[in-house]
mmCIF file of C-alpha atoms in Angstrom:
data_model
loop_
_atom_site.group_PDB
_atom_site.id
_atom_site.type_symbol
_atom_site.label_atom_id
_atom_site.label_comp_id
_atom_site.label_asym_id
_atom_site.label_seq_id
_atom_site.Cartn_x
_atom_site.Cartn_y
_atom_site.Cartn_z
ATOM 1 C CA UNK N 217 -34.065 -18.419 18.926
ATOM 2 C CA UNK N 218 -34.023 -14.605 18.917
ATOM 3 C CA UNK N 219 -37.593 -13.284 18.733
ATOM 4 C CA UNK N 220 -36.685 -9.610 18.538
ATOM 5 C CA UNK N 221 -33.829 -7.226 19.149
ATOM 6 C CA UNK N 222 -34.407 -3.887 20.863
ATOM 7 C CA UNK N 223 -31.573 -1.447 21.299
ATOM 8 C CA UNK N 224 -29.639 1.457 19.821
ATOM 9 C CA UNK N 225 -29.062 1.783 16.093
ATOM 10 C CA UNK N 226 -25.272 1.830 16.055
ATOM 11 C CA UNK N 227 -24.613 1.581 12.332
ATOM 12 C CA UNK N 228 -26.273 0.893 9.014
ATOM 13 C CA UNK N 229 -25.019 -0.115 5.604
ATOM 14 C CA UNK N 230 -26.354 -1.432 2.316
ATOM 15 C CA UNK N 231 -29.245 -3.651 3.329
ATOM 16 C CA UNK N 232 -28.357 -4.092 6.981
ATOM 17 C CA UNK N 233 -28.292 -2.401 10.377
ATOM 18 C CA UNK N 234 -26.259 -3.045 13.496
ATOM 19 C CA UNK N 235 -28.266 -2.739 16.686
ATOM 20 C CA UNK N 236 -26.423 -2.575 19.999
ATOM 21 C CA UNK N 237 -28.286 -4.335 22.798
ATOM 22 C CA UNK N 238 -26.720 -5.413 26.076
ATOM 23 C CA UNK N 239 -23.241 -4.585 24.861
ATOM 24 C CA UNK N 240 -23.593 -6.775 21.759
ATOM 25 C CA UNK N 241 -23.902 -5.478 18.217
ATOM 26 C CA UNK N 242 -26.372 -7.518 16.181
ATOM 27 C CA UNK N 243 -25.954 -7.286 12.402
ATOM 28 C CA UNK N 244 -29.426 -7.674 10.931
ATOM 29 C CA UNK N 245 -30.527 -7.634 7.298
ATOM 30 C CA UNK N 246 -33.612 -5.459 6.883
ATOM 31 C CA UNK N 247 -35.828 -4.140 4.054
ATOM 32 C CA UNK N 248 -34.811 -0.733 2.740
ATOM 33 C CA UNK N 249 -38.164 0.767 3.765
ATOM 34 C CA UNK N 250 -38.152 -0.613 7.318
ATOM 35 C CA UNK N 251 -38.403 1.660 10.304
ATOM 36 C CA UNK N 252 -35.023 0.528 11.603
ATOM 37 C CA UNK N 253 -33.257 1.268 8.325
ATOM 38 C CA UNK N 254 -34.885 4.677 8.014
ATOM 39 C CA UNK N 255 -33.983 5.623 11.601
ATOM 40 C CA UNK N 256 -30.926 7.669 12.501
ATOM 41 C CA UNK N 257 -27.881 6.292 14.270
ATOM 42 C CA UNK N 258 -28.384 6.650 18.012
ATOM 43 C CA UNK N 259 -32.148 6.059 17.819
ATOM 44 C CA UNK N 260 -33.724 3.261 19.821
ATOM 45 C CA UNK N 261 -35.212 0.674 17.481
ATOM 46 C CA UNK N 262 -36.895 -2.704 17.715
ATOM 47 C CA UNK N 263 -37.001 -5.389 15.038
ATOM 48 C CA UNK N 264 -38.686 -8.780 14.997
ATOM 49 C CA UNK N 265 -36.157 -11.303 13.802
ATOM 50 C CA UNK N 266 -35.703 -14.638 12.091
ATOM 51 C CA UNK N 267 -32.409 -16.473 12.222
ATOM 52 C CA UNK N 268 -31.301 -18.320 9.092
ATOM 53 C CA UNK N 269 -28.772 -21.088 9.727
ATOM 54 C CA UNK N 270 -26.983 -22.668 6.795
ATOM 55 C CA UNK N 271 -23.884 -24.800 6.564
ATOM 56 C CA UNK N 272 -21.712 -21.807 5.687
ATOM 57 C CA UNK N 273 -23.691 -18.891 7.113
ATOM 58 C CA UNK N 274 -25.753 -17.706 10.061
ATOM 59 C CA UNK N 275 -27.795 -14.547 9.409
ATOM 60 C CA UNK N 276 -30.451 -12.489 11.155
ATOM 61 C CA UNK N 277 -33.320 -10.867 9.234
ATOM 62 C CA UNK N 278 -35.325 -8.155 10.925
ATOM 63 C CA UNK N 279 -38.662 -6.407 10.415
ATOM 64 C CA UNK N 280 -40.466 -3.528 12.075
ATOM 65 C CA UNK N 281 -43.770 -5.401 12.351
ATOM 66 C CA UNK N 282 -44.665 -8.997 13.083
ATOM 67 C CA UNK N 283 -46.824 -8.970 9.979
ATOM 68 C CA UNK N 284 -43.768 -8.215 7.847
ATOM 69 C CA UNK N 285 -41.874 -11.075 9.471
ATOM 70 C CA UNK N 286 -44.793 -13.415 8.796
ATOM 71 C CA UNK N 287 -44.926 -12.240 5.167
ATOM 72 C CA UNK N 288 -41.180 -12.840 4.814
ATOM 73 C CA UNK N 289 -41.560 -16.399 6.111
ATOM 74 C CA UNK N 290 -44.359 -17.044 3.631
ATOM 75 C CA UNK N 291 -42.338 -15.615 0.757
ATOM 76 C CA UNK N 292 -39.263 -17.749 1.408
ATOM 77 C CA UNK N 293 -41.470 -20.843 1.703
ATOM 78 C CA UNK N 294 -42.048 -20.536 -2.056
ATOM 79 C CA UNK N 295 -39.699 -22.675 -4.111
ATOM 80 C CA UNK N 296 -37.054 -20.484 -5.710
ATOM 81 C CA UNK N 297 -37.542 -17.524 -3.350
ATOM 82 C CA UNK N 298 -34.590 -17.069 -1.039
ATOM 83 C CA UNK N 299 -34.021 -14.620 1.766
ATOM 84 C CA UNK N 300 -32.424 -12.087 -0.585
ATOM 85 C CA UNK N 301 -35.508 -12.065 -2.832
ATOM 86 C CA UNK N 302 -37.813 -11.896 0.180
ATOM 87 C CA UNK N 303 -36.002 -8.829 1.494
ATOM 88 C CA UNK N 304 -36.045 -7.301 -2.003
ATOM 89 C CA UNK N 305 -39.825 -7.718 -2.251
ATOM 90 C CA UNK N 306 -40.422 -6.227 1.192
ATOM 91 C CA UNK N 307 -38.111 -3.350 0.262
ATOM 92 C CA UNK N 308 -40.169 -2.594 -2.841
ATOM 93 C CA UNK N 309 -43.611 -2.867 -1.219
ATOM 94 C CA UNK N 310 -45.265 -2.035 2.065
ATOM 95 C CA UNK N 311 -46.945 -4.986 3.738
ATOM 96 C CA UNK N 312 -50.324 -3.681 2.613
ATOM 97 C CA UNK N 313 -49.198 -3.308 -1.011
ATOM 98 C CA UNK N 314 -47.785 -6.835 -0.966
ATOM 99 C CA UNK N 315 -51.035 -8.190 0.441
ATOM 100 C CA UNK N 316 -52.991 -6.454 -2.306
ATOM 101 C CA UNK N 317 -50.740 -7.672 -5.107
ATOM 102 C CA UNK N 318 -50.869 -11.304 -4.016
ATOM 103 C CA UNK N 319 -54.523 -11.398 -2.967
ATOM 104 C CA UNK N 320 -55.614 -9.962 -6.318
ATOM 105 C CA UNK N 321 -53.080 -12.025 -8.301
ATOM 106 C CA UNK N 322 -51.099 -9.069 -9.646
ATOM 107 C CA UNK N 323 -47.898 -10.939 -10.471
ATOM 108 C CA UNK N 324 -46.741 -8.134 -12.758
ATOM 109 C CA UNK N 325 -46.522 -5.755 -9.800
ATOM 110 C CA UNK N 326 -44.176 -8.128 -7.958
ATOM 111 C CA UNK N 327 -41.648 -7.985 -10.805
ATOM 112 C CA UNK N 328 -40.894 -4.407 -9.734
ATOM 113 C CA UNK N 329 -38.774 -5.873 -6.937
ATOM 114 C CA UNK N 330 -35.108 -6.325 -7.831
ATOM 115 C CA UNK N 331 -34.284 -9.898 -8.785
ATOM 116 C CA UNK N 332 -37.897 -11.052 -9.124
ATOM 117 C CA UNK N 333 -38.730 -12.214 -12.627
ATOM 118 C CA UNK N 334 -42.062 -13.087 -14.169
ATOM 119 C CA UNK N 335 -41.903 -16.816 -13.375
ATOM 120 C CA UNK N 336 -40.989 -16.287 -9.731
ATOM 121 C CA UNK N 337 -43.701 -13.624 -9.348
ATOM 122 C CA UNK N 338 -46.316 -15.957 -10.830
ATOM 123 C CA UNK N 339 -45.181 -18.767 -8.529
ATOM 124 C CA UNK N 340 -45.470 -16.488 -5.489
ATOM 125 C CA UNK N 341 -49.020 -15.559 -6.456
ATOM 126 C CA UNK N 342 -49.974 -19.167 -7.189
ATOM 127 C CA UNK N 343 -48.643 -20.540 -3.912
ATOM 128 C CA UNK N 344 -49.585 -17.667 -1.598
ATOM 129 C CA UNK N 345 -52.834 -16.228 -2.991
ATOM 130 C CA UNK N 346 -54.879 -18.168 -0.421
ATOM 131 C CA UNK N 347 -52.608 -17.058 2.435
ATOM 132 C CA UNK N 348 -52.840 -13.318 1.845
ATOM 133 C CA UNK N 349 -55.875 -11.055 1.978
ATOM 134 C CA UNK N 350 -55.919 -7.466 0.805
ATOM 135 C CA UNK N 351 -56.205 -4.934 3.660
ATOM 136 C CA UNK N 352 -59.821 -4.693 4.767
ATOM 137 C CA UNK N 353 -60.785 -7.923 3.012
ATOM 138 C CA UNK N 354 -61.770 -10.998 4.994
ATOM 139 C CA UNK N 355 -59.701 -13.842 3.484
ATOM 140 C CA UNK N 356 -62.597 -16.223 4.062
ATOM 141 C CA UNK N 357 -65.244 -13.946 2.633
ATOM 142 C CA UNK N 358 -67.034 -14.441 -0.634
ATOM 143 C CA UNK N 359 -65.599 -12.568 -3.567
ATOM 144 C CA UNK N 360 -61.880 -13.140 -3.102
ATOM 145 C CA UNK N 361 -61.592 -16.612 -4.615
ATOM 146 C CA UNK N 362 -60.056 -16.547 -8.094
ATOM 147 C CA UNK N 363 -61.840 -17.833 -11.170
ATOM 148 C CA UNK N 364 -60.063 -19.701 -13.935
ATOM 149 C CA UNK N 365 -59.352 -16.453 -15.763
ATOM 150 C CA UNK N 366 -57.657 -15.010 -12.691
ATOM 151 C CA UNK N 367 -60.428 -12.535 -11.867
ATOM 152 C CA UNK N 368 -62.126 -12.392 -8.470
ATOM 153 C CA UNK N 369 -65.548 -13.961 -8.171
ATOM 154 C CA UNK N 370 -68.464 -11.603 -8.134
ATOM 155 C CA UNK N 371 -69.778 -12.592 -4.702
ATOM 156 C CA UNK N 372 -68.209 -9.743 -2.703
ATOM 157 C CA UNK N 373 -68.670 -6.019 -3.036
ATOM 158 C CA UNK N 374 -64.951 -5.255 -2.997
ATOM 159 C CA UNK N 375 -64.176 -7.870 -5.634
ATOM 160 C CA UNK N 376 -66.982 -6.576 -7.860
ATOM 161 C CA UNK N 377 -65.621 -3.066 -7.400
ATOM 162 C CA UNK N 378 -62.118 -4.161 -8.447
ATOM 163 C CA UNK N 379 -63.497 -5.740 -11.614
ATOM 164 C CA UNK N 380 -65.581 -2.651 -12.372
ATOM 165 C CA UNK N 381 -62.641 -0.270 -11.902
ATOM 166 C CA UNK N 382 -60.472 -2.386 -14.180
ATOM 167 C CA UNK N 383 -63.212 -2.233 -16.818
ATOM 168 C CA UNK N 384 -63.054 1.577 -16.483
ATOM 169 C CA UNK N 385 -59.406 1.509 -17.484
ATOM 170 C CA UNK N 386 -57.629 1.473 -14.114
ATOM 171 C CA UNK N 387 -54.917 -1.123 -13.464
ATOM 172 C CA UNK N 388 -55.544 -3.843 -10.900
ATOM 173 C CA UNK N 389 -52.906 -2.266 -8.667
ATOM 174 C CA UNK N 390 -54.587 1.158 -8.823
ATOM 175 C CA UNK N 391 -57.984 -0.367 -8.116
ATOM 176 C CA UNK N 392 -56.882 -2.446 -5.142
ATOM 177 C CA UNK N 393 -54.827 0.415 -3.712
ATOM 178 C CA UNK N 394 -57.805 2.783 -3.904
ATOM 179 C CA UNK N 395 -60.074 0.217 -2.266
ATOM 180 C CA UNK N 396 -57.546 -0.435 0.488
ATOM 181 C CA UNK N 397 -58.222 3.098 1.743
ATOM 182 C CA UNK N 398 -61.946 2.363 2.065
ATOM 183 C CA UNK N 399 -62.306 1.160 5.647
ATOM 184 C CA UNK N 400 -65.993 0.183 5.592
ATOM 185 C CA UNK N 401 -66.497 -3.548 5.136
ATOM 186 C CA UNK N 402 -70.232 -3.792 4.475
ATOM 187 C CA UNK N 403 -70.782 -1.509 1.483
ATOM 188 C CA UNK N 404 -72.401 -2.466 -1.783
ATOM 189 C CA UNK N 405 -70.215 -2.791 -4.879
ATOM 190 C CA UNK N 406 -71.600 0.518 -6.151
ATOM 191 C CA UNK N 407 -70.683 2.309 -2.935
ATOM 192 C CA UNK N 408 -67.197 0.765 -2.953
ATOM 193 C CA UNK N 409 -66.716 2.015 -6.506
ATOM 194 C CA UNK N 410 -67.834 5.541 -5.588
ATOM 195 C CA UNK N 411 -65.539 5.615 -2.556
ATOM 196 C CA UNK N 412 -62.601 4.226 -4.529
ATOM 197 C CA UNK N 413 -63.029 6.741 -7.308
ATOM 198 C CA UNK N 414 -62.594 9.553 -4.779
ATOM 199 C CA UNK N 415 -59.158 8.088 -4.000
ATOM 200 C CA UNK N 416 -58.301 7.901 -7.692
ATOM 201 C CA UNK N 417 -58.978 11.560 -8.464
#
């Protein structure tokens, strides 16, 4: 098992990089927004990897952060989501944006990734919503459990703030993104709303 590859970026192409380490060139599929893919040839890079072994193929997938690798593993655990779709999703979203979309059940946002339709996006949210927390939100805290209508419960200040911002006309994605920049974790809903609105100006 190859946990990570650290070496020189020797080459990159559509959706992959080749990293030379110890005289061996490792071809690794990476998200388009990953640090390795955005680096220049000759730069030293490090990617955390997962090896996929199938009857007719052996491939390496690489990510700049362990959290991205963990997210990739969770994504491909969903029925109907293969490695290609997982890479597509992580190319379209930062880890934080992906966490927000899934934690707040924004399936529509996930359809922005190439090859991800409405049904697959809804399945990802359904199966992973309890495994992802939005940045700055305790996944075990009150206020992040969904109700039957898909809205967060009103127990937590952040969740109340999301609901309030949506009622003001902002999209769920805009609301959660604005709140993700609020680092305090013990504010009242009113204070979260005020802080979030500053990020929405």
